[in-house]
PDB file of C-alpha atoms and ligand atoms in Angstrom:
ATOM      1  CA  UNK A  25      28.826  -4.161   3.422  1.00  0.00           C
ATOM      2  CA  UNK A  26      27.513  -0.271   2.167  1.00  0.00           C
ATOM      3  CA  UNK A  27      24.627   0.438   3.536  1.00  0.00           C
ATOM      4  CA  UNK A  28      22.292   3.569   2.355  1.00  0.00           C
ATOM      5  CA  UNK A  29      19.588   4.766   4.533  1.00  0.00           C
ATOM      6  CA  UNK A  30      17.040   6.881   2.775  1.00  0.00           C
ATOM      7  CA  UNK A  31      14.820   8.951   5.412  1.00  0.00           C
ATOM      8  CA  UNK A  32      12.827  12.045   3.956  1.00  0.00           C
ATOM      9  CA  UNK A  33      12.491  14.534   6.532  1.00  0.00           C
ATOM     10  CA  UNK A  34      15.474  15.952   8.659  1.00  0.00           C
ATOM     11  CA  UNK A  35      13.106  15.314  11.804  1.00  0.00           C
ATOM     12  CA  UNK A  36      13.039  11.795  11.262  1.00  0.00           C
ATOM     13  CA  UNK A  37      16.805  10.934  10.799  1.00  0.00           C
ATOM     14  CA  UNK A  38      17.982  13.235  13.547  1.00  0.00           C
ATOM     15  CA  UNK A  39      18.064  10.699  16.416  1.00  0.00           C
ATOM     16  CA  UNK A  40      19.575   7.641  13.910  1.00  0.00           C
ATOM     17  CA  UNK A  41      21.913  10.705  13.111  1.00  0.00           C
ATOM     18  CA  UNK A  42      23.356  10.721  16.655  1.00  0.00           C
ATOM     19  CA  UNK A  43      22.486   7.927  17.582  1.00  0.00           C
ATOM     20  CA  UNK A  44      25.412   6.693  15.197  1.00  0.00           C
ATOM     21  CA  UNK A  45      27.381  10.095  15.178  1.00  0.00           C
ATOM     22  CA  UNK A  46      26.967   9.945  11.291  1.00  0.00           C
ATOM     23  CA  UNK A  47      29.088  12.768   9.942  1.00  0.00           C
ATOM     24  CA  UNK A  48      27.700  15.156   7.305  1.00  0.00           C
ATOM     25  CA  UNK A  49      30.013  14.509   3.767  1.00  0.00           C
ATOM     26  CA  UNK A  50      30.381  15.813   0.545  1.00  0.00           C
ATOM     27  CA  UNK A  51      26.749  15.980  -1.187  1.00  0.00           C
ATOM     28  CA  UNK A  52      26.258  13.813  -4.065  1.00  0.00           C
ATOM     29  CA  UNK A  53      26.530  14.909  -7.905  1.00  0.00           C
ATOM     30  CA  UNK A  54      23.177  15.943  -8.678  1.00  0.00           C
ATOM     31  CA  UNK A  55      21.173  19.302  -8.715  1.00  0.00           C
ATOM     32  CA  UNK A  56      18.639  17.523  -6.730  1.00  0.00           C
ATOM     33  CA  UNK A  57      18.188  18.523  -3.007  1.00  0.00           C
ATOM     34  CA  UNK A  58      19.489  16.559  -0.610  1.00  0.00           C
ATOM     35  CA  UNK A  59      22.427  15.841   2.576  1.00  0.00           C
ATOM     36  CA  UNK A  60      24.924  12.719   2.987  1.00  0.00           C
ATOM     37  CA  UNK A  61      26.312  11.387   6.028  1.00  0.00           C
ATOM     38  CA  UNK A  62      28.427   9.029   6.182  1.00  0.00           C
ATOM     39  CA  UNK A  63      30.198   6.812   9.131  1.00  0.00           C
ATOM     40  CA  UNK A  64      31.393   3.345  10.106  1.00  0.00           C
ATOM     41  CA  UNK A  65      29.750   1.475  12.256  1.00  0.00           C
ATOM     42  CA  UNK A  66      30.317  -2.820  13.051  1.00  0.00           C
ATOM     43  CA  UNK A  67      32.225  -3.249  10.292  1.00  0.00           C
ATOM     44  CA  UNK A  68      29.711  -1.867   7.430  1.00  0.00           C
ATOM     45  CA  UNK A  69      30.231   1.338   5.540  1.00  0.00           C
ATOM     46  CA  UNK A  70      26.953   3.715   6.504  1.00  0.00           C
ATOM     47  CA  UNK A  71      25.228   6.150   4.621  1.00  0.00           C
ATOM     48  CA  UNK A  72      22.632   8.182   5.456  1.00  0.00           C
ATOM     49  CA  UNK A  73      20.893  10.114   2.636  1.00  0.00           C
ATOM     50  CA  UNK A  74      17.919  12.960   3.797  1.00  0.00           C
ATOM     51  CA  UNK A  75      15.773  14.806   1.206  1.00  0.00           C
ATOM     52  CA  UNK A  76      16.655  18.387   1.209  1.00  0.00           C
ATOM     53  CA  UNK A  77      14.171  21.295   1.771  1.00  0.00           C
ATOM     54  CA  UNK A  78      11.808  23.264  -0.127  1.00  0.00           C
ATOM     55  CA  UNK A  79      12.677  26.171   2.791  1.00  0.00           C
ATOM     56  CA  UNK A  80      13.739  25.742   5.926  1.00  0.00           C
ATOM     57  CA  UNK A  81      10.846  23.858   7.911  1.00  0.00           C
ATOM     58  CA  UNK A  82       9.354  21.869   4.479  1.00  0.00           C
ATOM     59  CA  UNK A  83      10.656  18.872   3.663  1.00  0.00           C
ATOM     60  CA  UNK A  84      10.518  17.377  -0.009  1.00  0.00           C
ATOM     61  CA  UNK A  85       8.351  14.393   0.461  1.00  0.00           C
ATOM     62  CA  UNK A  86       6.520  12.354  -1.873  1.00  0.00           C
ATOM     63  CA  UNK A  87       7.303   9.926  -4.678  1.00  0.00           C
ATOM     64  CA  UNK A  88       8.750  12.120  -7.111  1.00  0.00           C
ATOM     65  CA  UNK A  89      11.725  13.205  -4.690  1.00  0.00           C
ATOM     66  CA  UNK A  90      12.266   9.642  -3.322  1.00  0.00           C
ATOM     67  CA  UNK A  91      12.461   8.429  -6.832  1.00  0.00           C
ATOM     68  CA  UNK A  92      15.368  10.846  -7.642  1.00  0.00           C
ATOM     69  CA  UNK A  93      17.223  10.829  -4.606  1.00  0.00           C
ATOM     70  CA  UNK A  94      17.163   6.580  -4.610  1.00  0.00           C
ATOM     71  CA  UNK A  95      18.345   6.630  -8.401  1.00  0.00           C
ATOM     72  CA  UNK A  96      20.550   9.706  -7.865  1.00  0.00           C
ATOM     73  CA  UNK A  97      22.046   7.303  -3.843  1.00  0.00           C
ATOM     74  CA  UNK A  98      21.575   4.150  -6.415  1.00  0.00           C
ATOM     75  CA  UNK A  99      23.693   5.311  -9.240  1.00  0.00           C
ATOM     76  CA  UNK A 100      26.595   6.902  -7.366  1.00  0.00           C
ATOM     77  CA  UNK A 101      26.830   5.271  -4.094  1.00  0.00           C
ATOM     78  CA  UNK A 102      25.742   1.497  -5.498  1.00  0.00           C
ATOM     79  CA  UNK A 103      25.342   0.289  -2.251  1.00  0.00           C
ATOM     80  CA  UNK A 104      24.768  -3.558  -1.187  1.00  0.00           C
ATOM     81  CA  UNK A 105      21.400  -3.221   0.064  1.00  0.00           C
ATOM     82  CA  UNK A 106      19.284   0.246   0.287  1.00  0.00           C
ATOM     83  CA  UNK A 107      17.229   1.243   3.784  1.00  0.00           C
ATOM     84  CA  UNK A 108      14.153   3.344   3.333  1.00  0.00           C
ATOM     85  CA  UNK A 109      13.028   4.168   7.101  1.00  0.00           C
ATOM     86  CA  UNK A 110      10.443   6.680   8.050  1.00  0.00           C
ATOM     87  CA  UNK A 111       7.014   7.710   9.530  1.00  0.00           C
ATOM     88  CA  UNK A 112       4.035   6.196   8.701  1.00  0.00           C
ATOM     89  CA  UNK A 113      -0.052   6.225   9.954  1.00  0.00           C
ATOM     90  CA  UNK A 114      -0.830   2.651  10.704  1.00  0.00           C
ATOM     91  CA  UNK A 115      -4.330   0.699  11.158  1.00  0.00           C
ATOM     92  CA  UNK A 116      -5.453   0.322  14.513  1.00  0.00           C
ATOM     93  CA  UNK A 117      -7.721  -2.428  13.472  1.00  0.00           C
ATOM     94  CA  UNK A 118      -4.399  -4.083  12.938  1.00  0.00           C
ATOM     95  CA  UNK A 119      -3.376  -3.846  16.098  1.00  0.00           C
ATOM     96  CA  UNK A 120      -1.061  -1.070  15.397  1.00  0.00           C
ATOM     97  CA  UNK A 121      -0.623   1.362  17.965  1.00  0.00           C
ATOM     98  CA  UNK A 122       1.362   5.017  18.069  1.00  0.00           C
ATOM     99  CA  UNK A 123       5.239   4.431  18.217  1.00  0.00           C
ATOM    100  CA  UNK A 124       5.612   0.891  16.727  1.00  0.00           C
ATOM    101  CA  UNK A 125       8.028   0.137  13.782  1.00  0.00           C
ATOM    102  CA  UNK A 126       6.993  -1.670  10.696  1.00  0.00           C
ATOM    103  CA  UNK A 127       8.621  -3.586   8.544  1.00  0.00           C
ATOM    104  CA  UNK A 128       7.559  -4.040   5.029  1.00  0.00           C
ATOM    105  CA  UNK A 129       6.653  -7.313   3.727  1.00  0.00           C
ATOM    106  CA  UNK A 130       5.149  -5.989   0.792  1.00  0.00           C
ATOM    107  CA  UNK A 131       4.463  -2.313  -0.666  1.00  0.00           C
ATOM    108  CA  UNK A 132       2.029  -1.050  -3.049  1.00  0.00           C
ATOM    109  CA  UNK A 133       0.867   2.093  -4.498  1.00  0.00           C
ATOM    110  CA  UNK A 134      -2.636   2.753  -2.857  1.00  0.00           C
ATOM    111  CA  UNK A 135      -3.601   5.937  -5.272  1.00  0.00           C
ATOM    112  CA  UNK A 136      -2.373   4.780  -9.202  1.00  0.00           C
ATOM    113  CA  UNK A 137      -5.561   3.830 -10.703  1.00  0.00           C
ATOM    114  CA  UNK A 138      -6.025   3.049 -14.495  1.00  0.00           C
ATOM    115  CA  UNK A 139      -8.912   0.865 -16.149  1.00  0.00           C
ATOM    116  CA  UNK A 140      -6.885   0.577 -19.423  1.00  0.00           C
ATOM    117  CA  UNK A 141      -6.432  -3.352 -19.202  1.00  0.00           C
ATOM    118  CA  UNK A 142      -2.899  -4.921 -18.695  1.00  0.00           C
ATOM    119  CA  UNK A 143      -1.665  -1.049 -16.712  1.00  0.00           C
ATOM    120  CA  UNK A 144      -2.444  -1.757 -13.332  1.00  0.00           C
ATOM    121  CA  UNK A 145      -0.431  -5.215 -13.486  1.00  0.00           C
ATOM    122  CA  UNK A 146       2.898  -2.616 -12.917  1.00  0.00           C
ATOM    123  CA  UNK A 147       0.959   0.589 -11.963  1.00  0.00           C
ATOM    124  CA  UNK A 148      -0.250  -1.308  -8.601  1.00  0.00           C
ATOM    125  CA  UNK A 149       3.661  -1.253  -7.119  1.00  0.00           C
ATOM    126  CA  UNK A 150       3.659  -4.732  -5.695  1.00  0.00           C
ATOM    127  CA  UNK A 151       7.426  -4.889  -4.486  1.00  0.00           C
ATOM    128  CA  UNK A 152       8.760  -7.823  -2.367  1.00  0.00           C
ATOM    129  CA  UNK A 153      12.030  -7.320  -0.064  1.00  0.00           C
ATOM    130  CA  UNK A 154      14.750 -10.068  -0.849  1.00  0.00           C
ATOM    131  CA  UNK A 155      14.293 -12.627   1.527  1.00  0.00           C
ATOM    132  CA  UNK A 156      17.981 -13.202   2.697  1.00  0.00           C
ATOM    133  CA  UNK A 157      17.702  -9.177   4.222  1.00  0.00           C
ATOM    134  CA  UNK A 158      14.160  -9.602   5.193  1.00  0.00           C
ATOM    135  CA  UNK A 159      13.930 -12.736   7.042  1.00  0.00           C
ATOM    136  CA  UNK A 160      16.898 -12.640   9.669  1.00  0.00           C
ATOM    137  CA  UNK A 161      15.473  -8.656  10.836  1.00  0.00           C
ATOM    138  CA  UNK A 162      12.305 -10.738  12.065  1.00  0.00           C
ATOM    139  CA  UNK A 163      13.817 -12.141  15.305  1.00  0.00           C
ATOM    140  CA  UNK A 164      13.816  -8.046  16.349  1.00  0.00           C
ATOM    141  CA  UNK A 165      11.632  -7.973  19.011  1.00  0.00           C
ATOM    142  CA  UNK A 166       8.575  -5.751  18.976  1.00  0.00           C
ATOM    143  CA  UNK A 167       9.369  -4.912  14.744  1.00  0.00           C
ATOM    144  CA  UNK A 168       6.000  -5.617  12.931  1.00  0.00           C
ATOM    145  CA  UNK A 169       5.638  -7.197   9.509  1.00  0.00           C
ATOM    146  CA  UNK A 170       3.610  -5.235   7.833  1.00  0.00           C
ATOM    147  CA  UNK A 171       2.051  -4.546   4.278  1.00  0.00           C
ATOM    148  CA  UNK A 172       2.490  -0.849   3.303  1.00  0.00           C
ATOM    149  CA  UNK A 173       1.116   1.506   0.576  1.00  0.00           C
ATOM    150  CA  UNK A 174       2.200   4.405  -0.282  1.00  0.00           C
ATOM    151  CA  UNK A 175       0.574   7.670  -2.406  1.00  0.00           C
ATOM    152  CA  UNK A 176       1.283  10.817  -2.763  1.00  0.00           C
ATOM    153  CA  UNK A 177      -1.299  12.364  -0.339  1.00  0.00           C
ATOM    154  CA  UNK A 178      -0.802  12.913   3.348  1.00  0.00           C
ATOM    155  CA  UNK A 179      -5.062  12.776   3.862  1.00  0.00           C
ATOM    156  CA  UNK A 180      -6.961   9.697   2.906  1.00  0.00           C
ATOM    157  CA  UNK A 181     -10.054  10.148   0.102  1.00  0.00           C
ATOM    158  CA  UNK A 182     -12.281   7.465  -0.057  1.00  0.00           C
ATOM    159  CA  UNK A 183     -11.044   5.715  -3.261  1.00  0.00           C
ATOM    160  CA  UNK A 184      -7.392   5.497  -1.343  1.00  0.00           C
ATOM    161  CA  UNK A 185      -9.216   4.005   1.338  1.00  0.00           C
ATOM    162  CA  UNK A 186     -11.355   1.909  -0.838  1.00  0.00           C
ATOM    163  CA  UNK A 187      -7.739   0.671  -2.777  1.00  0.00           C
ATOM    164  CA  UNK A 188      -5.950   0.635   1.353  1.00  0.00           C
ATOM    165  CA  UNK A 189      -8.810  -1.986   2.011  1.00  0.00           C
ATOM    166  CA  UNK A 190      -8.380  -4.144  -1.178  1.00  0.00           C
ATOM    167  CA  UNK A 191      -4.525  -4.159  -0.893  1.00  0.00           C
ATOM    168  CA  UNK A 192      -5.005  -5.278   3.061  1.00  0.00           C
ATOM    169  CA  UNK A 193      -2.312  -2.616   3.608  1.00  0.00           C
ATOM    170  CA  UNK A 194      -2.232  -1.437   7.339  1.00  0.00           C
ATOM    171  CA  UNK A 195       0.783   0.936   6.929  1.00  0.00           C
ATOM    172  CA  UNK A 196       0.153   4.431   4.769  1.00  0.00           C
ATOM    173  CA  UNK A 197       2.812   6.476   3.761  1.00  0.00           C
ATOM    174  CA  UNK A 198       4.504   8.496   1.213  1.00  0.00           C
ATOM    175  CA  UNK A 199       7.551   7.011  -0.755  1.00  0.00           C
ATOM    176  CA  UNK A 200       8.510   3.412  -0.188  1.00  0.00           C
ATOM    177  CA  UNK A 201       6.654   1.698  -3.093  1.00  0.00           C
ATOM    178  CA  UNK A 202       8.542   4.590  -5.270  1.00  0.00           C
ATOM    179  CA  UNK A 203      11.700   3.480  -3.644  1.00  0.00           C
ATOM    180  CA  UNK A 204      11.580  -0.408  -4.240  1.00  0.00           C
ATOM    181  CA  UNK A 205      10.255   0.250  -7.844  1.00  0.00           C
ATOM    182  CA  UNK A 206      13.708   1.989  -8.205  1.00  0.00           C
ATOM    183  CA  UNK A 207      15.941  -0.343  -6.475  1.00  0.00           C
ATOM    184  CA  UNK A 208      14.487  -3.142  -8.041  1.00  0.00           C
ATOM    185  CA  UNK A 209      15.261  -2.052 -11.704  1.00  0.00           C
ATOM    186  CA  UNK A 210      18.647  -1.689 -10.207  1.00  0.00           C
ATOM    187  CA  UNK A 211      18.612  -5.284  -8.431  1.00  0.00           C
ATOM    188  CA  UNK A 212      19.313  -3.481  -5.213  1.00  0.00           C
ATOM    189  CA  UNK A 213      18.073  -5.398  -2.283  1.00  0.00           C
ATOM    190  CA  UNK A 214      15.625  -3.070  -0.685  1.00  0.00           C
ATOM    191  CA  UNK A 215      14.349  -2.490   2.984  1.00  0.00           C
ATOM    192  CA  UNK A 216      11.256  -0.852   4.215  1.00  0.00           C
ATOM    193  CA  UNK A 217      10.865   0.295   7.988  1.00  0.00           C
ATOM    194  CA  UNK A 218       8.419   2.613   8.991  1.00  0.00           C
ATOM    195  CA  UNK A 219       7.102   3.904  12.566  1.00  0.00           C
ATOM    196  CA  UNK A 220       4.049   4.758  13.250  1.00  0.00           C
ATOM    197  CA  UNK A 221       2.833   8.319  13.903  1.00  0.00           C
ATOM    198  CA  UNK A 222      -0.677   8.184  13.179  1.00  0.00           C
ATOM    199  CA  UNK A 223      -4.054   5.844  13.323  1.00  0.00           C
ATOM    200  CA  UNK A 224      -5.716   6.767  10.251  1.00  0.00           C
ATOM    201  CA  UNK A 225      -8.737   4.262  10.490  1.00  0.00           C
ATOM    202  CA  UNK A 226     -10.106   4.991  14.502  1.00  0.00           C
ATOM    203  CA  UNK A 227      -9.049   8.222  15.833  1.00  0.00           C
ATOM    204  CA  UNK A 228     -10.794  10.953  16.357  1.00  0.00           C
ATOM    205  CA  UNK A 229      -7.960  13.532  15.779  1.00  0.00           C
ATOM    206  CA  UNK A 230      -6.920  14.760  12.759  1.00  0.00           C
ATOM    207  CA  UNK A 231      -3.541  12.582  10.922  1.00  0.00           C
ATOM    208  CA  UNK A 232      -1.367  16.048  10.719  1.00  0.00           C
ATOM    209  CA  UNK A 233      -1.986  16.598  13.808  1.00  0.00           C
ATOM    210  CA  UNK A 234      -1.501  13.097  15.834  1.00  0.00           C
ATOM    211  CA  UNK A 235       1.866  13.334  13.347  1.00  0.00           C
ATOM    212  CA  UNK A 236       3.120  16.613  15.242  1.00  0.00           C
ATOM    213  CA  UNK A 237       2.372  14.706  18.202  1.00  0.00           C
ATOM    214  CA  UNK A 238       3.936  11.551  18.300  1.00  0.00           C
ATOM    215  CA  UNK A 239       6.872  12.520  15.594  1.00  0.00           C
ATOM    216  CA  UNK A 240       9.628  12.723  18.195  1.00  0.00           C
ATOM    217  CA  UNK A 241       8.478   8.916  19.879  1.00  0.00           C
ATOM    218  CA  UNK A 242       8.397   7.197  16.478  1.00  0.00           C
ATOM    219  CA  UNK A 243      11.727   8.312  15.311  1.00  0.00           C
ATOM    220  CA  UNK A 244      13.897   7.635  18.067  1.00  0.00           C
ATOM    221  CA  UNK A 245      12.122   4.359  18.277  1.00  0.00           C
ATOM    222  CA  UNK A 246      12.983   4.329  14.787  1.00  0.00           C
ATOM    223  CA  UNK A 247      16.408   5.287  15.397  1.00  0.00           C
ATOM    224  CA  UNK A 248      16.902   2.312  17.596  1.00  0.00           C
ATOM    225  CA  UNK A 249      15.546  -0.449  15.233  1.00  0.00           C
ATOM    226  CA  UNK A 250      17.671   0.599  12.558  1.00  0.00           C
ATOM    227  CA  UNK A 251      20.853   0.213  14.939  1.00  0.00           C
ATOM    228  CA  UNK A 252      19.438  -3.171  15.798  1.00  0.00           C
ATOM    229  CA  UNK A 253      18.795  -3.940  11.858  1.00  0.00           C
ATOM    230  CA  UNK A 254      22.194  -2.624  10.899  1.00  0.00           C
ATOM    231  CA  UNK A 255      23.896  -4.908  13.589  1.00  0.00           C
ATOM    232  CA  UNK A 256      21.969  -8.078  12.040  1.00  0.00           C
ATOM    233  CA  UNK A 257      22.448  -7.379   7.960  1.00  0.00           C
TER     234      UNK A 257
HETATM  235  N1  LIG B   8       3.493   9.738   7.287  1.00  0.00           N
HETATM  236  C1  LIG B   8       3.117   9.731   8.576  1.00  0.00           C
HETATM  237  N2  LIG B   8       1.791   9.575   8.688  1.00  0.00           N
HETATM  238  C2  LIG B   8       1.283   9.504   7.439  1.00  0.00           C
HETATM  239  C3  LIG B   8      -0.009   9.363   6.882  1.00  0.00           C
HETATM  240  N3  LIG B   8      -1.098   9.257   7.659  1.00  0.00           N
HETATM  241  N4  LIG B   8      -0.118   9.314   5.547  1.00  0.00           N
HETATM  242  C4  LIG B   8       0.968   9.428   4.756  1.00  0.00           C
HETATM  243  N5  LIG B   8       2.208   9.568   5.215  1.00  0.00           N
HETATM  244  C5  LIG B   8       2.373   9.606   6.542  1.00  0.00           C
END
């Protein structure tokens, strides 16, 4: 099976990058930022597919890239299923704690808002994963079902926490919901898995900087779920 792992930020898919000696390839045909790796690994065909840089420490994250790079990994790699894994901040009234990896049984956008009647009905997000991926990766011990949302601000306001709250999301981040939305007009079974870097409901510290933190413990735990996903699909 082809596999294509979306990650955002260099940091995050640098220990999934050795961890499965993924070789860097020929960049895809697009003007849009971006680096490929590619490898085999138990029989599937693996690529990995990072956001490029805006310079050399600032990563391209939000919607708008993830949209382009899934279409631009969609369109030219059509793989059988695509994975988005990242970071995340997670509820601690959840139960989620620093370091655990999420998986996404449903994703949302938590900051589109519209009061014209009939917009929010597609505005919302509200992406599934296809069952037949989703349900065998829940016998991996200690990965989380989760709801996510994502918006395109790394700080909460109060009407994203207001909408977090509605949508019972306990999982915050950046581009998943942007991701699915894509796959899905492409019927490409999607994948959400994100770890957690940051409580954004209890703690006292700022988000940015419990991110800095605890980045390099949630991505090579995140690195090692994805080996254990990749060996199930
Ligand atoms: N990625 C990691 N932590 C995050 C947060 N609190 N909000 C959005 N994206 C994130």
């Amino acid at each position: 099976m082809k596999i294509c792992i979306q990650i955002t930020m260099a940091e995050e898919a640098k220990p999934f990058l050795e961890l499965l000696s993924l070789k860097k390839c020929e960049p895809l045909k697009t003007s849009i930022p971006h680096n490929l790796y590619h490898e085999t690994f138990e029989g599937h065909e693996i690529f990995l597919i990072v956001n490029g840089r805006f310079n050399e420490n600032i990563s391209f994250i939000g919607t708008e890239f993830a949209t382009l790079i899934s279409y631009t990994a969609i369109s030219q790699l059509a793989p059988n299923i695509l994975i988005n894994a990242g970071t995340a901040g997670g509820k601690q009234s959840s139960g989620l704690k620093i370091g655990d990896v999420t998986i996404a049984e449903k994703v949302f956008f938590h900051d589109h808002r519209v009061s014209i009647p009939g917009y929010n009905e597609y505005f919302k997000g509200d992406f599934s994963p296809n069952i037949k991926y989703y349900n065998p990766l829940l016998s991996i011990n200690n990965l989380i079902p989760a709801i996510v949302s994502t918006g395109n601000s790394f700080e909460m306001n109060s009407s994203d926490e207001k909408s977090i709250l509605e949508l019972n999301s306990s999982v915050k981040e950046m581009e998943l919901c942007a991701i699915a939305q894509v796959a899905s007009f492409h019927n490409t079974p999607w994948i959400g898995i994100k770890s957690i870097t940051d409580i954004i409901d209890i703690s006292e510290k700022p988000t940015s900087d419990q991110f800095f933190e605890n980045l390099n413990l949630a991505c090579t735990n995140l690195s090692k779920t994805l080996k254990e996903i990749i060996s199930i699909l």
